[in-house]
PDB file of C-alpha atoms and ligand atoms in Angstrom:
ATOM      1  CA  MET A  14      -9.398 -23.365  -8.964  1.00 61.00           C
ATOM      2  CA  SER A  15      -6.251 -22.041 -10.069  1.00 90.00           C
ATOM      3  CA  ARG A  16      -6.113 -18.390 -10.681  1.00 97.00           C
ATOM      4  CA  ILE A  17      -5.793 -16.663 -14.140  1.00 98.00           C
ATOM      5  CA  VAL A  18      -2.879 -14.083 -13.864  1.00 98.00           C
ATOM      6  CA  PHE A  19      -1.449 -11.492 -16.356  1.00 98.00           C
ATOM      7  CA  VAL A  20       2.134 -11.825 -17.572  1.00 98.00           C
ATOM      8  CA  ASN A  21       3.377  -9.509 -20.456  1.00 98.00           C
ATOM      9  CA  GLY A  22       0.089  -9.294 -22.399  1.00 97.00           C
ATOM     10  CA  GLU A  23      -1.009 -12.844 -21.911  1.00 98.00           C
ATOM     11  CA  TYR A  24      -3.640 -14.352 -19.308  1.00 98.00           C
ATOM     12  CA  LEU A  25      -2.539 -17.559 -18.068  1.00 98.00           C
ATOM     13  CA  PRO A  26      -3.119 -20.059 -15.297  1.00 98.00           C
ATOM     14  CA  GLU A  27      -0.879 -19.249 -12.447  1.00 98.00           C
ATOM     15  CA  GLU A  28       1.053 -22.590 -12.887  1.00 97.00           C
ATOM     16  CA  ASP A  29       2.146 -21.501 -16.458  1.00 97.00           C
ATOM     17  CA  ALA A  30       2.990 -17.976 -15.674  1.00 97.00           C
ATOM     18  CA  THR A  31       6.903 -17.510 -15.675  1.00 97.00           C
ATOM     19  CA  ILE A  32       9.440 -14.754 -15.901  1.00 97.00           C
ATOM     20  CA  SER A  33      13.217 -14.921 -16.659  1.00 98.00           C
ATOM     21  CA  ILE A  34      15.751 -15.666 -13.846  1.00 98.00           C
ATOM     22  CA  PHE A  35      17.587 -12.632 -15.273  1.00 98.00           C
ATOM     23  CA  ASP A  36      14.702 -10.277 -14.894  1.00 98.00           C
ATOM     24  CA  ARG A  37      15.956  -7.097 -13.109  1.00 98.00           C
ATOM     25  CA  GLY A  38      12.837  -7.413 -10.757  1.00 98.00           C
ATOM     26  CA  PHE A  39      14.134 -10.631  -9.553  1.00 98.00           C
ATOM     27  CA  VAL A  40      17.964 -10.082  -9.264  1.00 98.00           C
ATOM     28  CA  MET A  41      17.866  -6.457  -8.238  1.00 98.00           C
ATOM     29  CA  ALA A  42      14.397  -5.563  -6.971  1.00 98.00           C
ATOM     30  CA  ASP A  43      14.437  -3.169  -9.823  1.00 98.00           C
ATOM     31  CA  ALA A  44      10.650  -2.869  -9.968  1.00 98.00           C
ATOM     32  CA  VAL A  45       7.745  -0.953  -8.845  1.00 98.00           C
ATOM     33  CA  TYR A  46       4.267  -2.037  -7.763  1.00 98.00           C
ATOM     34  CA  GLU A  47       0.721  -1.246  -6.766  1.00 98.00           C
ATOM     35  CA  VAL A  48      -1.945  -3.027  -4.652  1.00 98.00           C
ATOM     36  CA  VAL A  49      -5.633  -1.989  -5.697  1.00 98.00           C
ATOM     37  CA  SER A  50      -8.532  -3.088  -3.767  1.00 98.00           C
ATOM     38  CA  VAL A  51     -11.761  -4.571  -5.260  1.00 98.00           C
ATOM     39  CA  LEU A  52     -15.038  -4.369  -3.512  1.00 98.00           C
ATOM     40  CA  ASP A  53     -18.201  -5.814  -5.073  1.00 98.00           C
ATOM     41  CA  GLY A  54     -16.177  -6.625  -8.303  1.00 98.00           C
ATOM     42  CA  LYS A  55     -15.077  -2.959  -8.578  1.00 98.00           C
ATOM     43  CA  LEU A  56     -11.761  -1.169  -8.437  1.00 98.00           C
ATOM     44  CA  ILE A  57     -11.180   1.238  -5.666  1.00 98.00           C
ATOM     45  CA  ASP A  58      -9.339   4.480  -6.266  1.00 97.00           C
ATOM     46  CA  MET A  59      -7.881   3.221  -9.495  1.00 98.00           C
ATOM     47  CA  GLU A  60      -7.005   6.641 -10.865  1.00 97.00           C
ATOM     48  CA  GLY A  61      -4.885   7.418  -7.709  1.00 98.00           C
ATOM     49  CA  HIS A  62      -2.893   4.134  -8.046  1.00 98.00           C
ATOM     50  CA  GLN A  63      -2.341   4.633 -11.703  1.00 98.00           C
ATOM     51  CA  ALA A  64      -1.055   8.297 -11.118  1.00 98.00           C
ATOM     52  CA  ARG A  65       1.399   6.910  -8.409  1.00 98.00           C
ATOM     53  CA  LEU A  66       2.532   3.949 -10.662  1.00 98.00           C
ATOM     54  CA  GLY A  67       3.507   6.702 -13.235  1.00 98.00           C
ATOM     55  CA  ARG A  68       5.408   8.706 -10.688  1.00 98.00           C
ATOM     56  CA  SER A  69       7.260   5.463  -9.406  1.00 98.00           C
ATOM     57  CA  LEU A  70       8.197   4.457 -12.945  1.00 98.00           C
ATOM     58  CA  GLU A  71       9.306   7.956 -13.774  1.00 98.00           C
ATOM     59  CA  ALA A  72      11.457   8.444 -10.680  1.00 98.00           C
ATOM     60  CA  LEU A  73      13.359   5.288 -11.654  1.00 98.00           C
ATOM     61  CA  GLY A  74      13.569   6.213 -15.446  1.00 97.00           C
ATOM     62  CA  ILE A  75      11.575   2.964 -16.215  1.00 98.00           C
ATOM     63  CA  GLY A  76       9.210   3.519 -19.236  1.00 97.00           C
ATOM     64  CA  ASN A  77       5.496   2.788 -18.666  1.00 97.00           C
ATOM     65  CA  PRO A  78       4.566  -0.053 -20.984  1.00 97.00           C
ATOM     66  CA  MET A  79       0.989   0.257 -20.788  1.00 98.00           C
ATOM     67  CA  SER A  80      -1.728   3.214 -21.054  1.00 97.00           C
ATOM     68  CA  ASP A  81      -3.993   4.001 -18.114  1.00 97.00           C
ATOM     69  CA  ASP A  82      -6.772   2.459 -20.211  1.00 98.00           C
ATOM     70  CA  ASP A  83      -4.852  -0.749 -20.720  1.00 98.00           C
ATOM     71  CA  TYR A  84      -4.378  -1.181 -17.059  1.00 98.00           C
ATOM     72  CA  LEU A  85      -8.016  -0.463 -16.461  1.00 98.00           C
ATOM     73  CA  SER A  86      -9.168  -3.238 -19.020  1.00 98.00           C
ATOM     74  CA  MET A  87      -6.434  -5.531 -17.804  1.00 98.00           C
ATOM     75  CA  PHE A  88      -7.676  -5.440 -14.190  1.00 98.00           C
ATOM     76  CA  ARG A  89     -11.204  -5.487 -15.103  1.00 98.00           C
ATOM     77  CA  GLU A  90     -10.454  -8.851 -17.236  1.00 98.00           C
ATOM     78  CA  LEU A  91      -8.578 -10.309 -14.146  1.00 98.00           C
ATOM     79  CA  VAL A  92     -11.414  -9.480 -11.886  1.00 98.00           C
ATOM     80  CA  SER A  93     -13.949 -11.076 -14.302  1.00 98.00           C
ATOM     81  CA  ARG A  94     -11.859 -14.244 -15.181  1.00 98.00           C
ATOM     82  CA  ASN A  95     -11.219 -14.989 -11.512  1.00 98.00           C
ATOM     83  CA  GLU A  96     -14.942 -14.186 -10.592  1.00 98.00           C
ATOM     84  CA  MET A  97     -13.520 -11.931  -7.698  1.00 98.00           C
ATOM     85  CA  ARG A  98     -15.852  -9.934  -5.573  1.00 98.00           C
ATOM     86  CA  ASP A  99     -13.698  -8.677  -2.800  1.00 98.00           C
ATOM     87  CA  GLY A 100      -9.943  -8.655  -2.635  1.00 98.00           C
ATOM     88  CA  MET A 101      -6.778  -7.117  -4.124  1.00 98.00           C
ATOM     89  CA  ILE A 102      -4.997  -6.807  -7.336  1.00 98.00           C
ATOM     90  CA  TYR A 103      -1.384  -6.757  -7.277  1.00 98.00           C
ATOM     91  CA  LEU A 104       0.588  -5.147 -10.286  1.00 98.00           C
ATOM     92  CA  GLN A 105       4.253  -5.245 -10.632  1.00 98.00           C
ATOM     93  CA  VAL A 106       6.301  -3.422 -13.602  1.00 98.00           C
ATOM     94  CA  THR A 107       9.994  -4.265 -13.812  1.00 98.00           C
ATOM     95  CA  ARG A 108      12.848  -2.882 -15.848  1.00 98.00           C
ATOM     96  CA  GLY A 109      12.823  -6.079 -17.764  1.00 98.00           C
ATOM     97  CA  ASN A 110      15.136  -8.909 -18.725  1.00 98.00           C
ATOM     98  CA  PRO A 111      18.481  -7.858 -19.863  1.00 97.00           C
ATOM     99  CA  GLY A 112      19.435 -11.617 -20.530  1.00 96.00           C
ATOM    100  CA  ASP A 113      22.202 -11.486 -17.855  1.00 97.00           C
ATOM    101  CA  ARG A 114      23.039 -10.073 -14.462  1.00 97.00           C
ATOM    102  CA  ASP A 115      24.576  -6.546 -14.737  1.00 97.00           C
ATOM    103  CA  PHE A 116      24.553  -3.426 -12.605  1.00 98.00           C
ATOM    104  CA  THR A 117      24.213  -1.310 -15.639  1.00 98.00           C
ATOM    105  CA  TYR A 118      20.595  -0.687 -16.726  1.00 97.00           C
ATOM    106  CA  PRO A 119      19.888  -2.553 -19.949  1.00 97.00           C
ATOM    107  CA  PRO A 120      19.144  -0.494 -23.164  1.00 95.00           C
ATOM    108  CA  ALA A 121      16.068   1.815 -22.818  1.00 90.00           C
ATOM    109  CA  ASP A 122      14.203  -0.347 -25.364  1.00 94.00           C
ATOM    110  CA  THR A 123      14.340  -3.463 -23.311  1.00 97.00           C
ATOM    111  CA  PRO A 124      10.714  -4.467 -22.787  1.00 98.00           C
ATOM    112  CA  GLN A 125       9.471  -4.001 -19.256  1.00 98.00           C
ATOM    113  CA  THR A 126       7.937  -6.960 -17.418  1.00 98.00           C
ATOM    114  CA  VAL A 127       4.372  -6.639 -16.316  1.00 98.00           C
ATOM    115  CA  VAL A 128       2.759  -9.196 -13.952  1.00 98.00           C
ATOM    116  CA  ALA A 129      -0.582  -8.761 -12.316  1.00 98.00           C
ATOM    117  CA  PHE A 130      -2.552 -11.279 -10.159  1.00 98.00           C
ATOM    118  CA  THR A 131      -5.773 -11.185  -7.932  1.00 98.00           C
ATOM    119  CA  GLN A 132      -5.840 -12.101  -4.176  1.00 98.00           C
ATOM    120  CA  SER A 133      -9.310 -12.825  -3.229  1.00 98.00           C
ATOM    121  CA  LYS A 134     -10.478 -11.829   0.305  1.00 97.00           C
ATOM    122  CA  PRO A 135     -14.121 -12.380   0.653  1.00 97.00           C
ATOM    123  CA  GLY A 136     -15.602  -9.864   3.041  1.00 95.00           C
ATOM    124  CA  LEU A 137     -12.492  -7.623   2.916  1.00 96.00           C
ATOM    125  CA  ALA A 138     -14.361  -4.436   4.114  1.00 96.00           C
ATOM    126  CA  GLU A 139     -15.846  -6.390   6.903  1.00 96.00           C
ATOM    127  CA  ASN A 140     -12.623  -7.423   8.532  1.00 94.00           C
ATOM    128  CA  PRO A 141     -13.282  -8.278  12.146  1.00 96.00           C
ATOM    129  CA  ALA A 142      -9.977  -6.723  13.139  1.00 96.00           C
ATOM    130  CA  ALA A 143     -11.490  -3.308  12.592  1.00 96.00           C
ATOM    131  CA  GLN A 144     -13.799  -3.972  15.608  1.00 96.00           C
ATOM    132  CA  THR A 145     -10.999  -4.623  18.048  1.00 97.00           C
ATOM    133  CA  GLY A 146      -7.923  -2.752  16.362  1.00 98.00           C
ATOM    134  CA  TRP A 147      -4.308  -3.608  16.032  1.00 98.00           C
ATOM    135  CA  SER A 148      -1.396  -3.610  18.360  1.00 98.00           C
ATOM    136  CA  VAL A 149       1.901  -2.181  17.098  1.00 98.00           C
ATOM    137  CA  ILE A 150       5.412  -2.244  18.206  1.00 98.00           C
ATOM    138  CA  THR A 151       8.103   0.225  17.236  1.00 98.00           C
ATOM    139  CA  VAL A 152      11.208  -0.737  15.423  1.00 98.00           C
ATOM    140  CA  PRO A 153      14.015   1.161  13.898  1.00 98.00           C
ATOM    141  CA  ASP A 154      13.303   2.246  10.223  1.00 98.00           C
ATOM    142  CA  GLN A 155      16.185   0.685   8.276  1.00 98.00           C
ATOM    143  CA  ARG A 156      14.867   1.218   4.707  1.00 98.00           C
ATOM    144  CA  TRP A 157      16.489   3.219   1.977  1.00 98.00           C
ATOM    145  CA  GLY A 158      16.009   6.971   1.498  1.00 97.00           C
ATOM    146  CA  ARG A 159      13.320   7.006  -1.301  1.00 98.00           C
ATOM    147  CA  ARG A 160      10.321   5.371   0.258  1.00 98.00           C
ATOM    148  CA  ASP A 161       8.134   7.522  -1.813  1.00 98.00           C
ATOM    149  CA  ILE A 162       8.901   5.217  -4.867  1.00 98.00           C
ATOM    150  CA  LYS A 163       6.785   2.144  -4.459  1.00 98.00           C
ATOM    151  CA  THR A 164       9.606  -0.402  -5.099  1.00 98.00           C
ATOM    152  CA  THR A 165       9.430  -4.091  -4.391  1.00 98.00           C
ATOM    153  CA  GLN A 166      12.487  -3.732  -2.043  1.00 98.00           C
ATOM    154  CA  LEU A 167      10.255  -5.268   0.969  1.00 98.00           C
ATOM    155  CA  LEU A 168      12.732  -7.219   2.801  1.00 98.00           C
ATOM    156  CA  TYR A 169      13.001  -4.889   5.594  1.00 98.00           C
ATOM    157  CA  PRO A 170       9.252  -4.335   5.856  1.00 98.00           C
ATOM    158  CA  SER A 171       8.912  -8.021   5.997  1.00 98.00           C
ATOM    159  CA  MET A 172      11.423  -8.480   8.816  1.00 98.00           C
ATOM    160  CA  ALA A 173       9.780  -5.678  10.780  1.00 98.00           C
ATOM    161  CA  LYS A 174       6.371  -7.478  10.253  1.00 98.00           C
ATOM    162  CA  MET A 175       8.022 -10.686  11.568  1.00 98.00           C
ATOM    163  CA  MET A 176       9.413  -8.842  14.696  1.00 98.00           C
ATOM    164  CA  ALA A 177       5.754  -7.678  15.403  1.00 98.00           C
ATOM    165  CA  LYS A 178       4.398 -11.249  14.956  1.00 98.00           C
ATOM    166  CA  GLU A 179       7.205 -12.508  17.259  1.00 98.00           C
ATOM    167  CA  ALA A 180       6.283  -9.971  19.820  1.00 98.00           C
ATOM    168  CA  GLY A 181       2.511 -11.016  19.591  1.00 98.00           C
ATOM    169  CA  ALA A 182       1.610  -7.606  17.821  1.00 98.00           C
ATOM    170  CA  ASP A 183      -0.285  -6.950  14.626  1.00 98.00           C
ATOM    171  CA  ASP A 184       2.282  -4.753  12.833  1.00 98.00           C
ATOM    172  CA  ALA A 185       5.343  -2.715  13.361  1.00 98.00           C
ATOM    173  CA  TRP A 186       5.663   1.241  13.179  1.00 98.00           C
ATOM    174  CA  LEU A 187       9.161   2.330  11.906  1.00 98.00           C
ATOM    175  CA  VAL A 188      11.047   5.055  13.749  1.00 98.00           C
ATOM    176  CA  GLU A 189      13.624   7.343  12.376  1.00 98.00           C
ATOM    177  CA  TYR A 190      15.398  10.243  14.262  1.00 98.00           C
ATOM    178  CA  GLY A 191      12.882   9.649  17.120  1.00 98.00           C
ATOM    179  CA  LYS A 192       9.700  10.130  14.965  1.00 98.00           C
ATOM    180  CA  ILE A 193       7.421   7.439  13.411  1.00 98.00           C
ATOM    181  CA  THR A 194       7.689   7.425   9.691  1.00 98.00           C
ATOM    182  CA  GLU A 195       4.985   4.929   8.906  1.00 98.00           C
ATOM    183  CA  GLY A 196       3.806   1.255   9.326  1.00 98.00           C
ATOM    184  CA  THR A 197       5.441  -1.777   7.496  1.00 98.00           C
ATOM    185  CA  SER A 198       2.849  -1.489   4.708  1.00 98.00           C
ATOM    186  CA  ASN A 199       0.515   1.454   5.790  1.00 98.00           C
ATOM    187  CA  ASN A 200       0.722   5.265   6.822  1.00 98.00           C
ATOM    188  CA  ALA A 201       0.457   5.980  10.632  1.00 98.00           C
ATOM    189  CA  TYR A 202      -1.922   8.398  12.414  1.00 98.00           C
ATOM    190  CA  ILE A 203      -2.555   9.485  15.910  1.00 98.00           C
ATOM    191  CA  VAL A 204      -5.621  11.679  17.126  1.00 98.00           C
ATOM    192  CA  LYS A 205      -5.452  14.258  19.901  1.00 98.00           C
ATOM    193  CA  GLY A 206      -8.608  15.744  20.790  1.00 96.00           C
ATOM    194  CA  ASP A 207     -10.183  16.466  17.516  1.00 94.00           C
ATOM    195  CA  THR A 208      -6.984  16.663  15.621  1.00 98.00           C
ATOM    196  CA  ILE A 209      -5.715  14.036  13.204  1.00 98.00           C
ATOM    197  CA  ILE A 210      -1.932  13.942  13.125  1.00 98.00           C
ATOM    198  CA  THR A 211       0.049  12.243  10.500  1.00 98.00           C
ATOM    199  CA  ARG A 212       3.672  12.674   9.069  1.00 98.00           C
ATOM    200  CA  GLU A 213       4.007  15.184   6.223  1.00 98.00           C
ATOM    201  CA  LEU A 214       4.853  13.895   2.630  1.00 98.00           C
ATOM    202  CA  SER A 215       8.433  13.645   1.744  1.00 98.00           C
ATOM    203  CA  HIS A 216      10.891  11.139   0.521  1.00 98.00           C
ATOM    204  CA  ASP A 217      10.593   9.441   4.041  1.00 98.00           C
ATOM    205  CA  ILE A 218       7.266   7.905   3.435  1.00 98.00           C
ATOM    206  CA  LEU A 219       5.104   6.399   0.818  1.00 98.00           C
ATOM    207  CA  HIS A 220       2.513   8.842  -0.349  1.00 98.00           C
ATOM    208  CA  GLY A 221      -0.505   6.618   0.293  1.00 98.00           C
ATOM    209  CA  ILE A 222      -3.350   6.732  -2.038  1.00 98.00           C
ATOM    210  CA  THR A 223      -5.584   5.881   0.884  1.00 98.00           C
ATOM    211  CA  ARG A 224      -4.050   8.616   3.035  1.00 98.00           C
ATOM    212  CA  ALA A 225      -4.620  11.125   0.362  1.00 98.00           C
ATOM    213  CA  ALA A 226      -8.419  10.193   0.159  1.00 98.00           C
ATOM    214  CA  VAL A 227      -8.834   9.849   3.917  1.00 98.00           C
ATOM    215  CA  LEU A 228      -7.297  13.335   4.595  1.00 98.00           C
ATOM    216  CA  ARG A 229      -9.446  14.925   1.919  1.00 98.00           C
ATOM    217  CA  LEU A 230     -12.595  13.254   3.499  1.00 98.00           C
ATOM    218  CA  ALA A 231     -11.596  14.207   6.939  1.00 98.00           C
ATOM    219  CA  ARG A 232     -11.169  18.032   5.837  1.00 98.00           C
ATOM    220  CA  GLU A 233     -14.433  17.850   3.984  1.00 97.00           C
ATOM    221  CA  ALA A 234     -16.015  16.443   7.350  1.00 96.00           C
ATOM    222  CA  GLN A 235     -14.629  19.592   9.068  1.00 96.00           C
ATOM    223  CA  MET A 236     -12.158  17.541  10.950  1.00 97.00           C
ATOM    224  CA  ASN A 237      -8.680  19.040  11.899  1.00 98.00           C
ATOM    225  CA  VAL A 238      -5.703  17.674  10.141  1.00 98.00           C
ATOM    226  CA  GLU A 239      -2.025  18.326  11.258  1.00 98.00           C
ATOM    227  CA  GLU A 240       0.608  16.926   8.871  1.00 98.00           C
ATOM    228  CA  ARG A 241       3.765  16.490  11.192  1.00 98.00           C
ATOM    229  CA  GLY A 242       5.948  13.860  12.652  1.00 98.00           C
ATOM    230  CA  PHE A 243       5.073  12.265  16.092  1.00 98.00           C
ATOM    231  CA  THR A 244       6.978  10.183  18.572  1.00 98.00           C
ATOM    232  CA  ALA A 245       5.997   6.836  19.966  1.00 98.00           C
ATOM    233  CA  GLU A 246       5.629   8.529  23.341  1.00 98.00           C
ATOM    234  CA  GLU A 247       3.021  11.062  21.833  1.00 98.00           C
ATOM    235  CA  ALA A 248       1.311   7.933  20.364  1.00 98.00           C
ATOM    236  CA  ALA A 249       1.020   6.250  23.558  1.00 98.00           C
ATOM    237  CA  SER A 250      -0.640   9.210  25.197  1.00 98.00           C
ATOM    238  CA  ALA A 251      -2.914  10.029  22.190  1.00 98.00           C
ATOM    239  CA  ASP A 252      -6.598   9.598  22.226  1.00 98.00           C
ATOM    240  CA  GLU A 253      -6.676   7.319  19.314  1.00 98.00           C
ATOM    241  CA  ALA A 254      -4.644   5.889  16.557  1.00 98.00           C
ATOM    242  CA  PHE A 255      -5.052   4.325  13.219  1.00 98.00           C
ATOM    243  CA  VAL A 256      -3.271   3.202  10.018  1.00 98.00           C
ATOM    244  CA  THR A 257      -4.461   3.398   6.363  1.00 98.00           C
ATOM    245  CA  SER A 258      -3.674   1.310   3.287  1.00 98.00           C
ATOM    246  CA  ALA A 259      -5.414   0.001   0.167  1.00 98.00           C
ATOM    247  CA  SER A 260      -6.045  -3.332   1.812  1.00 95.00           C
ATOM    248  CA  ALA A 261      -6.639  -2.316   5.329  1.00 98.00           C
ATOM    249  CA  PHE A 262      -8.627   0.858   4.534  1.00 98.00           C
ATOM    250  CA  VAL A 263      -8.571   2.767   7.867  1.00 98.00           C
ATOM    251  CA  MET A 264      -7.539   0.213  10.760  1.00 98.00           C
ATOM    252  CA  PRO A 265      -7.672   1.482  14.268  1.00 98.00           C
ATOM    253  CA  VAL A 266      -4.564   0.935  16.493  1.00 98.00           C
ATOM    254  CA  VAL A 267      -5.239   0.371  20.049  1.00 98.00           C
ATOM    255  CA  GLN A 268      -1.786  -0.476  21.542  1.00 98.00           C
ATOM    256  CA  ILE A 269       1.811   0.643  21.159  1.00 98.00           C
ATOM    257  CA  ASP A 270       4.825  -1.098  22.559  1.00 98.00           C
ATOM    258  CA  GLY A 271       2.422  -2.785  25.092  1.00 97.00           C
ATOM    259  CA  ALA A 272       0.880   0.651  26.245  1.00 97.00           C
ATOM    260  CA  GLN A 273      -2.955   0.935  25.760  1.00 98.00           C
ATOM    261  CA  ILE A 274      -3.824   4.014  23.444  1.00 98.00           C
ATOM    262  CA  GLY A 275      -6.892   6.032  24.748  1.00 96.00           C
ATOM    263  CA  GLU A 276      -9.569   3.562  25.894  1.00 95.00           C
ATOM    264  CA  GLY A 277      -7.831   0.494  24.274  1.00 96.00           C
ATOM    265  CA  LYS A 278     -10.515   0.295  21.660  1.00 97.00           C
ATOM    266  CA  PRO A 279     -11.334   1.650  18.192  1.00 98.00           C
ATOM    267  CA  GLY A 280     -11.567   5.369  18.582  1.00 97.00           C
ATOM    268  CA  ARG A 281     -14.646   7.549  17.517  1.00 97.00           C
ATOM    269  CA  ILE A 282     -12.893   9.376  14.790  1.00 98.00           C
ATOM    270  CA  ALA A 283     -10.957   6.275  13.284  1.00 98.00           C
ATOM    271  CA  THR A 284     -14.286   4.493  13.193  1.00 98.00           C
ATOM    272  CA  ARG A 285     -16.019   7.357  11.558  1.00 97.00           C
ATOM    273  CA  LEU A 286     -13.193   7.658   9.120  1.00 98.00           C
ATOM    274  CA  ARG A 287     -13.338   4.088   8.048  1.00 98.00           C
ATOM    275  CA  GLU A 288     -17.117   4.301   7.458  1.00 98.00           C
ATOM    276  CA  ILE A 289     -16.821   7.590   5.304  1.00 98.00           C
ATOM    277  CA  TYR A 290     -13.956   6.230   3.307  1.00 98.00           C
ATOM    278  CA  LEU A 291     -15.465   2.928   2.613  1.00 98.00           C
ATOM    279  CA  ASP A 292     -18.782   4.746   1.636  1.00 98.00           C
ATOM    280  CA  GLU A 293     -17.010   7.269  -0.716  1.00 97.00           C
ATOM    281  CA  MET A 294     -14.892   4.442  -2.256  1.00 97.00           C
ATOM    282  CA  ARG A 295     -17.632   2.242  -3.070  1.00 97.00           C
ATOM    283  CA  LYS A 296     -19.549   5.207  -4.800  1.00 97.00           C
ATOM    284  CA  THR A 297     -16.531   6.030  -6.852  1.00 97.00           C
ATOM    285  CA  ALA A 298     -15.294   2.510  -7.544  1.00 97.00           C
ATOM    286  CA  VAL A 299     -14.876   1.693 -11.369  1.00 97.00           C
TER     287      VAL A 299
HETATM  288  N1  PDD B 321       1.183  -1.041   1.013  1.00 76.18           N
HETATM  289  N2  PDD B 321       3.225   2.845   3.400  1.00 76.18           N
HETATM  290  C1  PDD B 321       3.790   1.815   2.952  1.00 76.18           C
HETATM  291  C2  PDD B 321       5.263   1.539   3.309  1.00 76.18           C
HETATM  292  C3  PDD B 321       3.131   0.909   2.141  1.00 76.18           C
HETATM  293  O1  PDD B 321       3.607  -0.299   1.722  1.00 76.18           O
HETATM  294  C4  PDD B 321       1.775   1.227   1.956  1.00 76.18           C
HETATM  295  C5  PDD B 321       0.799   0.236   1.013  1.00 76.18           C
HETATM  296  C6  PDD B 321       1.197   2.380   2.413  1.00 76.18           C
HETATM  297  C7  PDD B 321      -0.252   2.746   1.996  1.00 76.18           C
HETATM  298  O2  PDD B 321      -0.341   3.164   0.724  1.00 76.18           O
HETATM  299  P1  PDD B 321      -1.702   2.937   0.049  1.00 76.18           P
HETATM  300  O3  PDD B 321      -2.783   3.607   0.730  1.00 76.18           O
HETATM  301  O4  PDD B 321      -1.627   3.598  -1.321  1.00 76.18           O
HETATM  302  O5  PDD B 321      -2.068   1.514  -0.127  1.00 76.18           O
HETATM  303  C8  PDD B 321       2.060   3.056   3.132  1.00 76.18           C
HETATM  304  C9  PDD B 321       0.444  -1.926   0.069  1.00 76.18           C
HETATM  305  C10 PDD B 321      -0.800  -2.080   0.326  1.00 76.18           C
HETATM  306  C11 PDD B 321       1.144  -3.434   0.201  1.00 76.18           C
HETATM  307  O6  PDD B 321       2.463  -3.343   0.041  1.00 76.18           O
HETATM  308  O7  PDD B 321       0.633  -4.414   0.231  1.00 76.18           O
END
């Protein structure tokens, strides 16, 4: 069955969905995006994703063409038209189509381009990888300096993912000035004793919506959280490690650069956090 996707106010079969070759998103990666998970037909942490979309657009001086209510109804419409139970919704907003290629931004009244589509992943929350955990390699972080803005400049993260695949690993952790920033498309954590350690928020990492929820839930469960950078060596000698993202939720990491982390299987705290997170998110899904 072909998907029904959303393009600039219209719901269309995916094969009929088009945007201009001059769109700033296409020629300049002048665009921001969000990925929102869907479990049992309901949207996970929609409010958090809408708030970050607003911040990303604001940081780039792109107007937000739709209200929070519009996004919510559009997402629900996509879930319903595609009869999706579990999966993700991808949303992209670009600075629009100036009608030609030009480094200068187009006039502010140029309509933004809005595209959204579903990606069905039956059993997303029961991903068997969560039982065995991921292996990661480390690679230099060669991305730009505003990683807190969720832009579609994903070439380097894709290259890093390919380096991981070629090395037989599941993902790459990016390293800058000796410390891990984050994964290719997730935030990175280690656990030492009873303390969860993850890099502090700054322009250096994406402010994960899952990260915010997981840290809040960890603190509510009386777990210790330390927000600071850590090295690959510290990760290799940690008791546990994990990553978080809207699509992987809380995913244990059991190996870094070929070295086993802890017992080489998903740790107690990562496993507990995954349960608490999924439980809470199912309850608050909209
Ligand atoms: N990626 N860091 C980076 C670089 C990311 O691309 C992502 C999300 C995260 C986690 O953010 P969140 O918890 O809000 O999903 C951290 C999405 C899932 C993607 O690109 O598919």
